[in-house]
XYZ file of N, CA and C in Angstrom:
228
model
N 0.816 -1.187 0.000
C 0.000 0.000 0.000
C 0.863 1.257 0.000
N 1.956 1.226 0.773
C 2.845 2.386 0.837
C 3.501 2.642 -0.513
N 3.836 1.559 -1.239
C 4.437 1.719 -2.562
C 3.450 2.379 -3.522
N 2.174 2.006 -3.426
C 1.149 2.578 -4.295
C 1.007 4.082 -4.047
N 1.006 4.496 -2.777
C 0.891 5.911 -2.421
C 2.116 6.672 -2.912
N 3.290 6.107 -2.727
C 4.520 6.755 -3.182
C 4.528 6.908 -4.696
N 4.123 5.878 -5.396
C 4.071 5.927 -6.852
C 3.053 6.960 -7.322
N 1.910 7.015 -6.668
C 0.877 7.989 -7.023
C 1.379 9.414 -6.819
N 2.043 9.660 -5.709
C 2.597 10.992 -5.438
C 3.651 11.361 -6.473
N 4.510 10.422 -6.804
C 5.545 10.673 -7.803
C 4.927 11.014 -9.152
N 3.941 10.242 -9.587
C 3.292 10.498 -10.876
C 2.579 11.846 -10.886
N 1.929 12.192 -9.786
C 1.256 13.481 -9.694
C 2.252 14.632 -9.822
N 3.344 14.571 -9.099
C 4.368 15.618 -9.180
C 4.978 15.692 -10.576
N 5.202 14.549 -11.187
C 5.743 14.518 -12.543
C 4.796 15.216 -13.520
N 3.506 14.943 -13.411
C 2.523 15.577 -14.291
C 2.453 17.083 -14.076
N 2.502 17.528 -12.843
C 2.457 18.965 -12.548
C 3.673 19.667 -13.135
N 4.845 19.104 -12.945
C 6.072 19.708 -13.479
C 6.053 19.707 -14.999
N 5.597 18.632 -15.602
C 5.523 18.553 -17.068
C 4.555 19.587 -17.626
N 3.400 19.723 -17.017
C 2.402 20.686 -17.486
C 2.920 22.111 -17.356
N 3.594 22.422 -16.276
C 4.155 23.757 -16.081
C 5.190 24.069 -17.146
N 6.028 23.129 -17.473
C 7.053 23.326 -18.496
C 6.424 23.556 -19.858
N 5.418 22.792 -20.212
C 4.750 22.944 -21.508
C 4.070 24.297 -21.598
N 3.413 24.742 -20.539
C 2.729 26.033 -20.541
C 3.733 27.157 -20.733
N 4.871 27.115 -20.066
C 5.878 28.160 -20.202
C 6.436 28.194 -21.616
N 6.663 27.057 -22.229
C 7.194 27.017 -23.584
C 6.177 27.540 -24.583
N 4.909 27.286 -24.382
C 3.865 27.735 -25.293
C 3.774 29.248 -25.301
N 3.788 29.871 -24.143
C 3.653 31.313 -24.069
C 4.909 32.041 -24.532
N 6.035 31.415 -24.483
C 7.282 32.068 -24.842
C 7.391 32.319 -26.339
N 6.643 31.612 -27.167
C 6.783 31.716 -28.611
C 5.720 32.578 -29.271
N 4.946 33.351 -28.525
C 3.888 34.175 -29.098
C 4.324 35.634 -29.141
N 4.077 36.266 -30.272
C 4.297 37.696 -30.426
C 2.941 38.348 -30.643
N 2.846 39.631 -30.378
C 1.576 40.323 -30.565
C 1.819 41.781 -30.924
N 0.805 42.365 -31.558
C 0.905 43.762 -31.972
C -0.498 44.325 -32.141
N -0.691 45.568 -31.722
C -1.943 46.269 -31.948
C -1.824 46.925 -33.318
N -2.616 46.455 -34.281
C -2.523 46.959 -35.651
C -3.276 48.264 -35.831
N -4.390 48.426 -35.174
C -5.172 49.659 -35.248
C -5.758 49.921 -33.869
N -5.673 51.161 -33.416
C -6.120 51.494 -32.067
C -7.635 51.686 -32.009
N -8.241 52.124 -33.101
C -9.687 52.368 -33.123
C -10.310 51.799 -34.396
N -11.622 51.696 -34.386
C -12.373 51.331 -35.582
C -12.201 49.900 -36.055
N -12.075 48.965 -35.157
C -11.852 47.571 -35.545
C -13.110 46.938 -36.129
N -12.935 46.264 -37.248
C -13.970 45.417 -37.844
C -13.379 44.016 -37.884
N -14.045 43.078 -37.233
C -13.475 41.757 -36.981
C -12.987 41.062 -38.248
N -13.786 41.038 -39.295
C -13.371 40.344 -40.522
C -12.139 40.995 -41.142
N -12.100 42.334 -41.146
C -10.933 43.039 -41.689
C -9.696 42.799 -40.831
N -9.883 42.773 -39.526
C -8.766 42.546 -38.604
C -8.175 41.150 -38.811
N -9.035 40.132 -38.899
C -8.561 38.765 -39.127
C -7.829 38.658 -40.464
N -8.366 39.318 -41.485
C -7.751 39.282 -42.811
C -6.373 39.947 -42.787
N -6.278 41.088 -42.125
C -5.003 41.803 -42.048
C -3.957 40.986 -41.284
N -4.347 40.363 -40.193
C -3.416 39.518 -39.430
C -2.947 38.339 -40.268
N -3.855 37.752 -41.024
C -3.482 36.619 -41.865
C -2.502 37.050 -42.954
N -2.731 38.217 -43.558
C -1.834 38.709 -44.606
C -0.449 39.036 -44.057
N -0.390 39.575 -42.848
C 0.897 39.973 -42.268
C 1.677 38.804 -41.666
N 0.963 37.874 -41.023
C 1.661 36.854 -40.236
C 1.244 35.422 -40.543
N 0.320 35.227 -41.458
C -0.083 33.880 -41.841
C -0.939 33.156 -40.825
N -1.502 33.890 -39.872
C -2.378 33.288 -38.872
C -3.667 34.083 -38.776
N -4.762 33.377 -38.653
C -6.072 34.007 -38.541
C -6.364 34.285 -37.072
N -5.587 35.193 -36.471
C -5.674 35.400 -35.028
C -6.064 36.822 -34.656
N -6.646 37.573 -35.575
C -7.035 38.942 -35.278
C -8.233 39.003 -34.354
N -8.163 39.900 -33.380
C -9.246 40.104 -32.422
C -9.519 41.586 -32.269
N -10.765 41.940 -32.040
C -11.125 43.310 -31.704
C -11.187 43.404 -30.186
N -10.288 44.194 -29.609
C -10.223 44.356 -28.160
C -10.556 45.790 -27.783
N -11.215 45.950 -26.657
C -11.586 47.277 -26.180
C -10.338 48.101 -25.888
N -10.370 49.369 -26.304
C -9.241 50.255 -26.029
C -9.489 51.108 -24.791
N -10.603 50.889 -24.113
C -10.905 51.612 -22.884
C -11.601 52.937 -23.104
N -11.768 53.349 -24.353
C -12.412 54.625 -24.665
C -13.745 54.402 -25.379
N -14.314 53.225 -25.230
C -15.590 52.925 -25.861
C -15.478 52.473 -27.302
N -14.281 52.216 -27.771
C -14.052 51.758 -29.140
C -13.208 50.484 -29.070
N -12.960 49.899 -30.228
C -12.196 48.655 -30.285
C -11.033 48.784 -31.254
N -9.912 48.159 -30.894
C -8.729 48.146 -31.740
C -8.432 46.741 -32.228
N -7.723 46.649 -33.351
C -7.370 45.358 -33.941
C -6.078 44.845 -33.303
N -6.161 43.706 -32.662
C -5.031 43.086 -31.972
C -4.685 41.791 -32.686
N -3.418 41.626 -33.011
C -2.965 40.452 -33.752
C -1.891 39.722 -32.937
N -1.996 38.395 -32.866
C -0.950 37.596 -32.217
C -0.578 36.455 -33.147
N 0.691 36.062 -33.095
C 1.189 35.014 -33.985
C 2.367 34.312 -33.333
N 2.729 33.177 -33.892
C 3.877 32.426 -33.408
C 5.139 33.062 -33.968
N 6.045 33.466 -33.080
C 7.280 34.158 -33.495
C 8.228 33.243 -34.239
């Protein structure tokens, strides 16, 4: 029984460490840029991001002034 508990604890710690490493590596390879500060139109924003970086990752994000800006993120 003690071996089972020890093995379970070891596997749990291994999974936590592995997941943390994968998450850090994933976030390290992303770049981002605000393409337009105001007047975002979602379809145009996605199209512009795809033309510039080859990824359909354009989003309209609030700029805090009641308008939306085009935000693009891609794999560096």
